Amino acid sequence: MTRLSWLCKLILVITVSTAATCASAFADPIAVVVPKQSDINELSKKQVIDIFMGRFDFLENGQKIKPVDYDNGYPFREQFYRSLVNKSERQIAAYWSRLLFSGRAKPPTQVASVEVSIDELSNDTSMITYVPVNLVSEEMKIVLVLE
């Protein structure tokens, strides 16, 4: 590979990664939501981290909580974990691999789309998930917004 060819490839990689970073910087905020019928009115960022990172299945008041996540590669999943714990999807996958191997925790249920997530949410008041703010509906209650 010539020096010029290598330099062109490097510039291309930098340009693409910068464009991706800029695009995610201007993405819609993400709302962490529960069903409207839920007793949960608000959660701190730390509580949401604990829920989605498998640290607990019950809230302080004893209420069961079941996180619903999206399949790897889903468009705003990376943004959610970057906003929540400043980790990439790849780092999250490695985190869960370690925990599953040790048997210490169970990852959130994964679904294929927002539509499936919303359907799951409407069927179980103990569910919690996240959606772009512009997709929040009347059947949901926002408990935290991540910028």
mmCIF file of N, CA and C in Angstrom:
data_model
loop_
_atom_site.group_PDB
_atom_site.id
_atom_site.type_symbol
_atom_site.label_atom_id
_atom_site.label_comp_id
_atom_site.label_asym_id
_atom_site.label_seq_id
_atom_site.Cartn_x
_atom_site.Cartn_y
_atom_site.Cartn_z
ATOM 1 N N MET A 1 0.845 -1.166 0.000
ATOM 2 C CA MET A 1 0.000 0.000 0.000
ATOM 3 C C MET A 1 0.895 1.235 0.000
ATOM 4 N N THR A 2 0.609 2.143 -0.876
ATOM 5 C CA THR A 2 1.425 3.350 -0.959
ATOM 6 C C THR A 2 1.055 4.293 0.175
ATOM 7 N N ARG A 3 1.956 5.203 0.415
ATOM 8 C CA ARG A 3 1.731 6.181 1.465
ATOM 9 C C ARG A 3 0.500 7.032 1.162
ATOM 10 N N LEU A 4 0.312 7.418 -0.091
ATOM 11 C CA LEU A 4 -0.842 8.233 -0.489
ATOM 12 C C LEU A 4 -2.144 7.453 -0.299
ATOM 13 N N SER A 5 -2.152 6.198 -0.661
ATOM 14 C CA SER A 5 -3.334 5.347 -0.495
ATOM 15 C C SER A 5 -3.685 5.222 0.990
ATOM 16 N N TRP A 6 -2.679 5.001 1.801
ATOM 17 C CA TRP A 6 -2.892 4.884 3.236
ATOM 18 C C TRP A 6 -3.455 6.179 3.809
ATOM 19 N N LEU A 7 -2.912 7.315 3.388
ATOM 20 C CA LEU A 7 -3.365 8.616 3.858
ATOM 21 C C LEU A 7 -4.813 8.876 3.454
ATOM 22 N N CYS A 8 -5.172 8.515 2.223
ATOM 23 C CA CYS A 8 -6.556 8.689 1.756
ATOM 24 C C CYS A 8 -7.522 7.857 2.597
ATOM 25 N N LYS A 9 -7.141 6.640 2.913
ATOM 26 C CA LYS A 9 -7.994 5.779 3.732
ATOM 27 C C LYS A 9 -8.144 6.348 5.140
ATOM 28 N N LEU A 10 -7.071 6.866 5.694
ATOM 29 C CA LEU A 10 -7.119 7.458 7.020
ATOM 30 C C LEU A 10 -8.063 8.660 7.041
ATOM 31 N N ILE A 11 -7.967 9.513 6.034
ATOM 32 C CA ILE A 11 -8.847 10.683 5.950
ATOM 33 C C ILE A 11 -10.301 10.246 5.829
ATOM 34 N N LEU A 12 -10.565 9.220 5.050
ATOM 35 C CA LEU A 12 -11.919 8.709 4.878
ATOM 36 C C LEU A 12 -12.482 8.195 6.205
ATOM 37 N N VAL A 13 -11.686 7.452 6.948
ATOM 38 C CA VAL A 13 -12.126 6.917 8.236
ATOM 39 C C VAL A 13 -12.433 8.055 9.210
ATOM 40 N N ILE A 14 -11.564 9.050 9.254
ATOM 41 C CA ILE A 14 -11.786 10.195 10.151
ATOM 42 C C ILE A 14 -13.051 10.950 9.760
ATOM 43 N N THR A 15 -13.269 11.146 8.480
ATOM 44 C CA THR A 15 -14.447 11.860 8.000
ATOM 45 C C THR A 15 -15.720 11.106 8.362
ATOM 46 N N VAL A 16 -15.743 9.810 8.125
ATOM 47 C CA VAL A 16 -16.930 9.000 8.430
ATOM 48 C C VAL A 16 -17.202 8.983 9.923
ATOM 49 N N SER A 17 -16.178 8.805 10.741
ATOM 50 C CA SER A 17 -16.402 8.753 12.188
ATOM 51 C C SER A 17 -16.845 10.109 12.729
ATOM 52 N N THR A 18 -16.333 11.191 12.175
ATOM 53 C CA THR A 18 -16.762 12.529 12.587
ATOM 54 C C THR A 18 -18.215 12.758 12.209
ATOM 55 N N ALA A 19 -18.600 12.350 11.024
ATOM 56 C CA ALA A 19 -19.992 12.501 10.584
ATOM 57 C C ALA A 19 -20.928 11.697 11.482
ATOM 58 N N ALA A 20 -20.534 10.496 11.859
ATOM 59 C CA ALA A 20 -21.362 9.659 12.728
ATOM 60 C C ALA A 20 -21.494 10.291 14.108
ATOM 61 N N THR A 21 -20.405 10.851 14.616
ATOM 62 C CA THR A 21 -20.440 11.507 15.917
ATOM 63 C C THR A 21 -21.348 12.721 15.877
ATOM 64 N N CYS A 22 -21.267 13.515 14.837
ATOM 65 C CA CYS A 22 -22.120 14.695 14.698
ATOM 66 C C CYS A 22 -23.582 14.294 14.581
ATOM 67 N N ALA A 23 -23.857 13.251 13.833
ATOM 68 C CA ALA A 23 -25.237 12.801 13.660
ATOM 69 C C ALA A 23 -25.822 12.358 14.991
ATOM 70 N N SER A 24 -25.049 11.625 15.801
ATOM 71 C CA SER A 24 -25.580 11.168 17.083
ATOM 72 C C SER A 24 -25.694 12.320 18.071
ATOM 73 N N ALA A 25 -24.869 13.348 17.926
ATOM 74 C CA ALA A 25 -24.941 14.497 18.820
ATOM 75 C C ALA A 25 -26.238 15.264 18.641
ATOM 76 N N PHE A 26 -26.826 15.206 17.457
ATOM 77 C CA PHE A 26 -28.051 15.934 17.197
ATOM 78 C C PHE A 26 -29.281 15.039 17.208
ATOM 79 N N ALA A 27 -29.148 13.811 17.683
ATOM 80 C CA ALA A 27 -30.278 12.889 17.750
ATOM 81 C C ALA A 27 -31.258 13.353 18.821
ATOM 82 N N ASP A 28 -32.500 12.894 18.692
ATOM 83 C CA ASP A 28 -33.524 13.236 19.685
ATOM 84 C C ASP A 28 -33.131 12.709 21.053
ATOM 85 N N PRO A 29 -33.553 13.416 22.106
ATOM 86 C CA PRO A 29 -33.348 12.869 23.448
ATOM 87 C C PRO A 29 -34.102 11.542 23.572
ATOM 88 N N ILE A 30 -33.681 10.734 24.508
ATOM 89 C CA ILE A 30 -34.320 9.437 24.726
ATOM 90 C C ILE A 30 -35.077 9.477 26.044
ATOM 91 N N ALA A 31 -36.339 9.035 25.983
ATOM 92 C CA ALA A 31 -37.181 8.988 27.174
ATOM 93 C C ALA A 31 -37.187 7.563 27.730
ATOM 94 N N VAL A 32 -36.930 7.446 29.010
ATOM 95 C CA VAL A 32 -37.091 6.174 29.698
ATOM 96 C C VAL A 32 -38.546 6.182 30.173
ATOM 97 N N VAL A 33 -39.292 5.145 29.775
ATOM 98 C CA VAL A 33 -40.733 5.147 30.012
ATOM 99 C C VAL A 33 -41.217 3.878 30.707
ATOM 100 N N VAL A 34 -42.323 4.040 31.394
ATOM 101 C CA VAL A 34 -43.051 2.929 32.019
ATOM 102 C C VAL A 34 -44.505 3.066 31.561
ATOM 103 N N PRO A 35 -45.314 2.023 31.771
ATOM 104 C CA PRO A 35 -46.733 2.150 31.424
ATOM 105 C C PRO A 35 -47.405 3.249 32.253
ATOM 106 N N LYS A 36 -48.391 3.890 31.701
ATOM 107 C CA LYS A 36 -49.101 4.969 32.386
ATOM 108 C C LYS A 36 -49.693 4.486 33.716
ATOM 109 N N GLN A 37 -50.092 3.207 33.789
ATOM 110 C CA GLN A 37 -50.695 2.653 35.004
ATOM 111 C C GLN A 37 -49.677 2.357 36.100
ATOM 112 N N SER A 38 -48.399 2.452 35.799
ATOM 113 C CA SER A 38 -47.350 2.134 36.767
ATOM 114 C C SER A 38 -47.371 3.104 37.943
ATOM 115 N N ASP A 39 -46.971 2.596 39.105
ATOM 116 C CA ASP A 39 -46.844 3.438 40.303
ATOM 117 C C ASP A 39 -45.578 4.288 40.265
ATOM 118 N N ILE A 40 -44.675 3.990 39.346
ATOM 119 C CA ILE A 40 -43.413 4.730 39.237
ATOM 120 C C ILE A 40 -43.695 6.074 38.559
ATOM 121 N N ASN A 41 -43.257 7.161 39.199
ATOM 122 C CA ASN A 41 -43.447 8.492 38.621
ATOM 123 C C ASN A 41 -42.145 9.112 38.142
ATOM 124 N N GLU A 42 -41.047 8.715 38.766
ATOM 125 C CA GLU A 42 -39.754 9.300 38.424
ATOM 126 C C GLU A 42 -38.659 8.350 38.877
ATOM 127 N N LEU A 43 -37.574 8.309 38.114
ATOM 128 C CA LEU A 43 -36.402 7.534 38.492
ATOM 129 C C LEU A 43 -35.173 8.402 38.291
ATOM 130 N N SER A 44 -34.176 8.199 39.134
ATOM 131 C CA SER A 44 -32.912 8.901 38.954
ATOM 132 C C SER A 44 -32.108 8.170 37.880
ATOM 133 N N LYS A 45 -31.106 8.843 37.377
ATOM 134 C CA LYS A 45 -30.227 8.213 36.384
ATOM 135 C C LYS A 45 -29.553 6.984 37.004
ATOM 136 N N LYS A 46 -29.146 7.081 38.256
ATOM 137 C CA LYS A 46 -28.512 5.953 38.926
ATOM 138 C C LYS A 46 -29.456 4.763 39.002
ATOM 139 N N GLN A 47 -30.725 5.001 39.293
ATOM 140 C CA GLN A 47 -31.699 3.904 39.346
ATOM 141 C C GLN A 47 -31.857 3.248 37.974
ATOM 142 N N VAL A 48 -31.910 4.062 36.925
ATOM 143 C CA VAL A 48 -32.044 3.520 35.570
ATOM 144 C C VAL A 48 -30.796 2.719 35.201
ATOM 145 N N ILE A 49 -29.628 3.211 35.584
ATOM 146 C CA ILE A 49 -28.390 2.456 35.353
ATOM 147 C C ILE A 49 -28.478 1.102 36.055
ATOM 148 N N ASP A 50 -28.875 1.115 37.320
ATOM 149 C CA ASP A 50 -28.979 -0.130 38.080
ATOM 150 C C ASP A 50 -29.968 -1.103 37.451
ATOM 151 N N ILE A 51 -31.056 -0.598 36.916
ATOM 152 C CA ILE A 51 -32.072 -1.450 36.285
ATOM 153 C C ILE A 51 -31.538 -2.049 34.989
ATOM 154 N N PHE A 52 -31.012 -1.214 34.096
ATOM 155 C CA PHE A 52 -30.592 -1.704 32.787
ATOM 156 C C PHE A 52 -29.244 -2.429 32.805
ATOM 157 N N MET A 53 -28.484 -2.260 33.877
ATOM 158 C CA MET A 53 -27.211 -2.968 33.987
ATOM 159 C C MET A 53 -27.349 -4.199 34.885
ATOM 160 N N GLY A 54 -28.577 -4.568 35.212
ATOM 161 C CA GLY A 54 -28.840 -5.814 35.919
ATOM 162 C C GLY A 54 -28.512 -5.822 37.387
ATOM 163 N N ARG A 55 -28.395 -4.664 37.999
ATOM 164 C CA ARG A 55 -28.002 -4.622 39.408
ATOM 165 C C ARG A 55 -29.152 -4.917 40.350
ATOM 166 N N PHE A 56 -30.385 -4.631 39.913
ATOM 167 C CA PHE A 56 -31.526 -5.068 40.715
ATOM 168 C C PHE A 56 -32.783 -5.232 39.870
ATOM 169 N N ASP A 57 -33.662 -6.111 40.375
ATOM 170 C CA ASP A 57 -34.931 -6.428 39.713
ATOM 171 C C ASP A 57 -36.112 -5.802 40.433
ATOM 172 N N PHE A 58 -35.856 -5.257 41.616
ATOM 173 C CA PHE A 58 -36.908 -4.645 42.408
ATOM 174 C C PHE A 58 -36.481 -3.228 42.794
ATOM 175 N N LEU A 59 -37.429 -2.326 42.832
ATOM 176 C CA LEU A 59 -37.150 -0.971 43.293
ATOM 177 C C LEU A 59 -37.116 -0.963 44.818
ATOM 178 N N GLU A 60 -36.707 0.180 45.390
ATOM 179 C CA GLU A 60 -36.609 0.295 46.842
ATOM 180 C C GLU A 60 -37.944 0.012 47.530
ATOM 181 N N ASN A 61 -39.059 0.328 46.857
ATOM 182 C CA ASN A 61 -40.382 0.113 47.447
ATOM 183 C C ASN A 61 -40.868 -1.330 47.295
ATOM 184 N N GLY A 62 -40.026 -2.202 46.718
ATOM 185 C CA GLY A 62 -40.373 -3.608 46.561
ATOM 186 C C GLY A 62 -41.055 -3.954 45.246
ATOM 187 N N GLN A 63 -41.301 -2.957 44.414
ATOM 188 C CA GLN A 63 -41.968 -3.194 43.134
ATOM 189 C C GLN A 63 -41.025 -3.870 42.145
ATOM 190 N N LYS A 64 -41.501 -4.949 41.511
ATOM 191 C CA LYS A 64 -40.713 -5.656 40.485
ATOM 192 C C LYS A 64 -40.567 -4.751 39.270
ATOM 193 N N ILE A 65 -39.405 -4.789 38.642
ATOM 194 C CA ILE A 65 -39.153 -3.989 37.440
ATOM 195 C C ILE A 65 -38.472 -4.869 36.402
ATOM 196 N N LYS A 66 -38.989 -4.840 35.165
ATOM 197 C CA LYS A 66 -38.451 -5.669 34.082
ATOM 198 C C LYS A 66 -38.023 -4.777 32.925
ATOM 199 N N PRO A 67 -36.714 -4.595 32.739
ATOM 200 C CA PRO A 67 -36.247 -3.758 31.626
ATOM 201 C C PRO A 67 -36.406 -4.450 30.273
ATOM 202 N N VAL A 68 -36.805 -3.658 29.282
ATOM 203 C CA VAL A 68 -36.908 -4.132 27.905
ATOM 204 C C VAL A 68 -35.916 -3.329 27.078
ATOM 205 N N ASP A 69 -35.004 -4.020 26.444
ATOM 206 C CA ASP A 69 -33.954 -3.410 25.633
ATOM 207 C C ASP A 69 -34.205 -3.760 24.167
ATOM 208 N N TYR A 70 -33.342 -3.299 23.300
ATOM 209 C CA TYR A 70 -33.462 -3.579 21.870
ATOM 210 C C TYR A 70 -32.324 -4.482 21.419
ATOM 211 N N ASP A 71 -32.534 -5.156 20.306
ATOM 212 C CA ASP A 71 -31.494 -6.022 19.743
ATOM 213 C C ASP A 71 -30.243 -5.207 19.429
ATOM 214 N N ASN A 72 -29.094 -5.852 19.476
ATOM 215 C CA ASN A 72 -27.836 -5.195 19.117
ATOM 216 C C ASN A 72 -27.959 -4.566 17.739
ATOM 217 N N GLY A 73 -27.453 -3.358 17.600
ATOM 218 C CA GLY A 73 -27.480 -2.670 16.315
ATOM 219 C C GLY A 73 -28.729 -1.847 16.080
ATOM 220 N N TYR A 74 -29.693 -1.881 17.009
ATOM 221 C CA TYR A 74 -30.906 -1.084 16.808
ATOM 222 C C TYR A 74 -30.507 0.388 16.811
ATOM 223 N N PRO A 75 -31.099 1.214 15.942
ATOM 224 C CA PRO A 75 -30.620 2.577 15.692
ATOM 225 C C PRO A 75 -30.266 3.443 16.902
ATOM 226 N N PHE A 76 -31.086 3.508 17.949
ATOM 227 C CA PHE A 76 -30.754 4.414 19.045
ATOM 228 C C PHE A 76 -30.270 3.701 20.306
ATOM 229 N N ARG A 77 -29.994 2.425 20.208
ATOM 230 C CA ARG A 77 -29.485 1.671 21.362
ATOM 231 C C ARG A 77 -28.108 2.196 21.785
ATOM 232 N N GLU A 78 -27.249 2.440 20.806
ATOM 233 C CA GLU A 78 -25.916 2.983 21.103
ATOM 234 C C GLU A 78 -26.040 4.333 21.821
ATOM 235 N N GLN A 79 -26.926 5.197 21.329
ATOM 236 C CA GLN A 79 -27.131 6.511 21.941
ATOM 237 C C GLN A 79 -27.606 6.359 23.390
ATOM 238 N N PHE A 80 -28.501 5.416 23.637
ATOM 239 C CA PHE A 80 -29.011 5.194 24.987
ATOM 240 C C PHE A 80 -27.875 4.831 25.938
ATOM 241 N N TYR A 81 -27.068 3.846 25.574
ATOM 242 C CA TYR A 81 -26.002 3.416 26.475
ATOM 243 C C TYR A 81 -24.880 4.443 26.583
ATOM 244 N N ARG A 82 -24.632 5.199 25.534
ATOM 245 C CA ARG A 82 -23.648 6.289 25.625
ATOM 246 C C ARG A 82 -24.144 7.339 26.609
ATOM 247 N N SER A 83 -25.436 7.687 26.528
ATOM 248 C CA SER A 83 -26.008 8.696 27.431
ATOM 249 C C SER A 83 -26.102 8.185 28.862
ATOM 250 N N LEU A 84 -26.395 6.909 29.005
ATOM 251 C CA LEU A 84 -26.615 6.343 30.336
ATOM 252 C C LEU A 84 -25.312 6.051 31.070
ATOM 253 N N VAL A 85 -24.409 5.298 30.442
ATOM 254 C CA VAL A 85 -23.184 4.862 31.132
ATOM 255 C C VAL A 85 -21.906 5.161 30.361
ATOM 256 N N ASN A 86 -22.023 5.925 29.274
ATOM 257 C CA ASN A 86 -20.886 6.289 28.440
ATOM 258 C C ASN A 86 -20.120 5.058 27.945
ATOM 259 N N LYS A 87 -20.879 4.063 27.476
ATOM 260 C CA LYS A 87 -20.278 2.848 26.924
ATOM 261 C C LYS A 87 -20.908 2.543 25.568
ATOM 262 N N SER A 88 -20.108 1.931 24.697
ATOM 263 C CA SER A 88 -20.593 1.540 23.374
ATOM 264 C C SER A 88 -21.384 0.238 23.489
ATOM 265 N N GLU A 89 -22.092 -0.104 22.422
ATOM 266 C CA GLU A 89 -22.815 -1.383 22.405
ATOM 267 C C GLU A 89 -21.853 -2.548 22.611
ATOM 268 N N ARG A 90 -20.696 -2.437 22.015
ATOM 269 C CA ARG A 90 -19.688 -3.501 22.133
ATOM 270 C C ARG A 90 -19.256 -3.677 23.592
ATOM 271 N N GLN A 91 -19.059 -2.570 24.296
ATOM 272 C CA GLN A 91 -18.679 -2.637 25.705
ATOM 273 C C GLN A 91 -19.814 -3.207 26.553
ATOM 274 N N ILE A 92 -21.049 -2.859 26.198
ATOM 275 C CA ILE A 92 -22.212 -3.395 26.913
ATOM 276 C C ILE A 92 -22.300 -4.906 26.695
ATOM 277 N N ALA A 93 -22.064 -5.352 25.462
ATOM 278 C CA ALA A 93 -22.091 -6.792 25.164
ATOM 279 C C ALA A 93 -21.022 -7.528 25.977
ATOM 280 N N ALA A 94 -19.849 -6.948 26.085
ATOM 281 C CA ALA A 94 -18.763 -7.562 26.866
ATOM 282 C C ALA A 94 -19.139 -7.609 28.351
ATOM 283 N N TYR A 95 -19.755 -6.547 28.828
ATOM 284 C CA TYR A 95 -20.213 -6.479 30.221
ATOM 285 C C TYR A 95 -21.175 -7.631 30.511
ATOM 286 N N TRP A 96 -22.167 -7.805 29.626
ATOM 287 C CA TRP A 96 -23.153 -8.866 29.838
ATOM 288 C C TRP A 96 -22.539 -10.254 29.685
ATOM 289 N N SER A 97 -21.579 -10.403 28.806
ATOM 290 C CA SER A 97 -20.905 -11.692 28.662
ATOM 291 C C SER A 97 -20.235 -12.098 29.973
ATOM 292 N N ARG A 98 -19.566 -11.145 30.606
ATOM 293 C CA ARG A 98 -18.905 -11.429 31.886
ATOM 294 C C ARG A 98 -19.924 -11.795 32.966
ATOM 295 N N LEU A 99 -21.013 -11.021 33.040
ATOM 296 C CA LEU A 99 -22.014 -11.281 34.080
ATOM 297 C C LEU A 99 -22.739 -12.601 33.853
ATOM 298 N N LEU A 100 -23.058 -12.907 32.603
ATOM 299 C CA LEU A 100 -23.737 -14.169 32.300
ATOM 300 C C LEU A 100 -22.839 -15.355 32.619
ATOM 301 N N PHE A 101 -21.574 -15.228 32.281
ATOM 302 C CA PHE A 101 -20.620 -16.310 32.547
ATOM 303 C C PHE A 101 -20.516 -16.582 34.049
ATOM 304 N N SER A 102 -20.520 -15.506 34.830
ATOM 305 C CA SER A 102 -20.386 -15.662 36.282
ATOM 306 C C SER A 102 -21.722 -15.999 36.943
ATOM 307 N N GLY A 103 -22.826 -15.843 36.210
ATOM 308 C CA GLY A 103 -24.150 -16.140 36.757
ATOM 309 C C GLY A 103 -24.663 -15.098 37.721
ATOM 310 N N ARG A 104 -24.087 -13.903 37.679
ATOM 311 C CA ARG A 104 -24.465 -12.870 38.645
ATOM 312 C C ARG A 104 -25.686 -12.050 38.259
ATOM 313 N N ALA A 105 -26.056 -12.016 36.998
ATOM 314 C CA ALA A 105 -27.189 -11.183 36.596
ATOM 315 C C ALA A 105 -27.761 -11.673 35.280
ATOM 316 N N LYS A 106 -28.967 -11.211 34.995
ATOM 317 C CA LYS A 106 -29.656 -11.562 33.762
ATOM 318 C C LYS A 106 -29.896 -10.276 32.968
ATOM 319 N N PRO A 107 -29.533 -10.267 31.681
ATOM 320 C CA PRO A 107 -29.704 -9.037 30.893
ATOM 321 C C PRO A 107 -31.180 -8.722 30.644
ATOM 322 N N PRO A 108 -31.466 -7.471 30.276
ATOM 323 C CA PRO A 108 -32.846 -7.116 29.945
ATOM 324 C C PRO A 108 -33.364 -7.957 28.772
ATOM 325 N N THR A 109 -34.655 -8.138 28.723
ATOM 326 C CA THR A 109 -35.290 -8.781 27.578
ATOM 327 C C THR A 109 -35.006 -7.925 26.360
ATOM 328 N N GLN A 110 -34.630 -8.547 25.241
ATOM 329 C CA GLN A 110 -34.364 -7.786 24.019
ATOM 330 C C GLN A 110 -35.495 -7.986 23.026
ATOM 331 N N VAL A 111 -35.893 -6.892 22.380
ATOM 332 C CA VAL A 111 -36.928 -6.936 21.357
ATOM 333 C C VAL A 111 -36.385 -6.341 20.072
ATOM 334 N N ALA A 112 -37.095 -6.600 18.978
ATOM 335 C CA ALA A 112 -36.600 -6.217 17.656
ATOM 336 C C ALA A 112 -36.946 -4.791 17.241
ATOM 337 N N SER A 113 -37.944 -4.168 17.871
ATOM 338 C CA SER A 113 -38.354 -2.837 17.409
ATOM 339 C C SER A 113 -39.079 -2.064 18.506
ATOM 340 N N VAL A 114 -39.259 -0.775 18.261
ATOM 341 C CA VAL A 114 -40.006 0.074 19.185
ATOM 342 C C VAL A 114 -41.442 -0.427 19.304
ATOM 343 N N GLU A 115 -42.011 -0.856 18.197
ATOM 344 C CA GLU A 115 -43.391 -1.333 18.209
ATOM 345 C C GLU A 115 -43.554 -2.515 19.161
ATOM 346 N N VAL A 116 -42.610 -3.442 19.113
ATOM 347 C CA VAL A 116 -42.664 -4.607 19.999
ATOM 348 C C VAL A 116 -42.470 -4.154 21.442
ATOM 349 N N SER A 117 -41.559 -3.215 21.654
ATOM 350 C CA SER A 117 -41.303 -2.684 22.986
ATOM 351 C C SER A 117 -42.560 -2.035 23.563
ATOM 352 N N ILE A 118 -43.238 -1.242 22.762
ATOM 353 C CA ILE A 118 -44.462 -0.575 23.206
ATOM 354 C C ILE A 118 -45.544 -1.610 23.515
ATOM 355 N N ASP A 119 -45.622 -2.649 22.694
ATOM 356 C CA ASP A 119 -46.592 -3.712 22.927
ATOM 357 C C ASP A 119 -46.296 -4.413 24.254
ATOM 358 N N GLU A 120 -45.030 -4.726 24.501
ATOM 359 C CA GLU A 120 -44.634 -5.353 25.768
ATOM 360 C C GLU A 120 -45.013 -4.453 26.947
ATOM 361 N N LEU A 121 -44.756 -3.162 26.784
ATOM 362 C CA LEU A 121 -45.030 -2.185 27.833
ATOM 363 C C LEU A 121 -46.516 -2.138 28.176
ATOM 364 N N SER A 122 -47.359 -2.232 27.157
ATOM 365 C CA SER A 122 -48.805 -2.138 27.388
ATOM 366 C C SER A 122 -49.361 -3.401 28.054
ATOM 367 N N ASN A 123 -48.622 -4.498 28.032
ATOM 368 C CA ASN A 123 -49.098 -5.754 28.602
ATOM 369 C C ASN A 123 -48.627 -6.025 30.023
ATOM 370 N N ASP A 124 -47.703 -5.213 30.538
ATOM 371 C CA ASP A 124 -47.122 -5.512 31.845
ATOM 372 C C ASP A 124 -46.699 -4.211 32.536
ATOM 373 N N THR A 125 -47.329 -3.901 33.647
ATOM 374 C CA THR A 125 -47.034 -2.640 34.347
ATOM 375 C C THR A 125 -45.670 -2.634 35.032
ATOM 376 N N SER A 126 -44.981 -3.777 35.079
ATOM 377 C CA SER A 126 -43.652 -3.796 35.693
ATOM 378 C C SER A 126 -42.544 -3.539 34.666
ATOM 379 N N MET A 127 -42.900 -3.364 33.402
ATOM 380 C CA MET A 127 -41.914 -3.144 32.339
ATOM 381 C C MET A 127 -41.402 -1.710 32.339
ATOM 382 N N ILE A 128 -40.168 -1.569 31.870
ATOM 383 C CA ILE A 128 -39.551 -0.264 31.648
ATOM 384 C C ILE A 128 -38.732 -0.378 30.372
ATOM 385 N N THR A 129 -38.776 0.652 29.547
ATOM 386 C CA THR A 129 -38.011 0.654 28.305
ATOM 387 C C THR A 129 -37.623 2.084 27.969
ATOM 388 N N TYR A 130 -37.048 2.268 26.802
ATOM 389 C CA TYR A 130 -36.672 3.609 26.357
ATOM 390 C C TYR A 130 -37.046 3.775 24.892
ATOM 391 N N VAL A 131 -37.438 4.997 24.554
ATOM 392 C CA VAL A 131 -37.815 5.338 23.179
ATOM 393 C C VAL A 131 -37.387 6.775 22.915
ATOM 394 N N PRO A 132 -37.213 7.145 21.641
ATOM 395 C CA PRO A 132 -36.971 8.562 21.361
ATOM 396 C C PRO A 132 -38.159 9.385 21.877
ATOM 397 N N VAL A 133 -37.892 10.559 22.402
ATOM 398 C CA VAL A 133 -38.931 11.403 22.990
ATOM 399 C C VAL A 133 -40.099 11.621 22.023
ATOM 400 N N ASN A 134 -39.811 11.751 20.736
ATOM 401 C CA ASN A 134 -40.881 12.017 19.774
ATOM 402 C C ASN A 134 -41.809 10.817 19.565
ATOM 403 N N LEU A 135 -41.473 9.638 20.114
ATOM 404 C CA LEU A 135 -42.334 8.458 19.985
ATOM 405 C C LEU A 135 -43.114 8.139 21.258
ATOM 406 N N VAL A 136 -42.998 8.985 22.273
ATOM 407 C CA VAL A 136 -43.737 8.761 23.510
ATOM 408 C C VAL A 136 -45.225 8.946 23.222
ATOM 409 N N SER A 137 -46.030 8.011 23.704
ATOM 410 C CA SER A 137 -47.479 8.063 23.465
ATOM 411 C C SER A 137 -48.224 8.272 24.783
ATOM 412 N N GLU A 138 -49.521 8.398 24.681
ATOM 413 C CA GLU A 138 -50.363 8.624 25.862
ATOM 414 C C GLU A 138 -50.355 7.432 26.819
ATOM 415 N N GLU A 139 -50.030 6.253 26.325
ATOM 416 C CA GLU A 139 -50.018 5.056 27.164
ATOM 417 C C GLU A 139 -48.746 4.950 28.009
ATOM 418 N N MET A 140 -47.830 5.906 27.849
ATOM 419 C CA MET A 140 -46.544 5.858 28.538
ATOM 420 C C MET A 140 -46.396 7.007 29.520
ATOM 421 N N LYS A 141 -45.541 6.754 30.507
ATOM 422 C CA LYS A 141 -45.186 7.792 31.462
ATOM 423 C C LYS A 141 -43.670 7.931 31.417
ATOM 424 N N ILE A 142 -43.179 9.141 31.193
ATOM 425 C CA ILE A 142 -41.730 9.393 31.154
ATOM 426 C C ILE A 142 -41.225 9.477 32.592
ATOM 427 N N VAL A 143 -40.183 8.676 32.903
ATOM 428 C CA VAL A 143 -39.595 8.702 34.245
ATOM 429 C C VAL A 143 -38.206 9.330 34.253
ATOM 430 N N LEU A 144 -37.589 9.443 33.057
ATOM 431 C CA LEU A 144 -36.278 10.081 32.934
ATOM 432 C C LEU A 144 -36.039 10.399 31.472
ATOM 433 N N VAL A 145 -35.400 11.526 31.198
ATOM 434 C CA VAL A 145 -35.021 11.887 29.831
ATOM 435 C C VAL A 145 -33.503 11.984 29.774
ATOM 436 N N LEU A 146 -32.925 11.300 28.795
ATOM 437 C CA LEU A 146 -31.476 11.325 28.578
ATOM 438 C C LEU A 146 -31.185 12.157 27.344
ATOM 439 N N GLU A 147 -30.317 13.120 27.482
ATOM 440 C CA GLU A 147 -29.961 13.993 26.354
ATOM 441 C C GLU A 147 -28.864 13.367 25.520
#
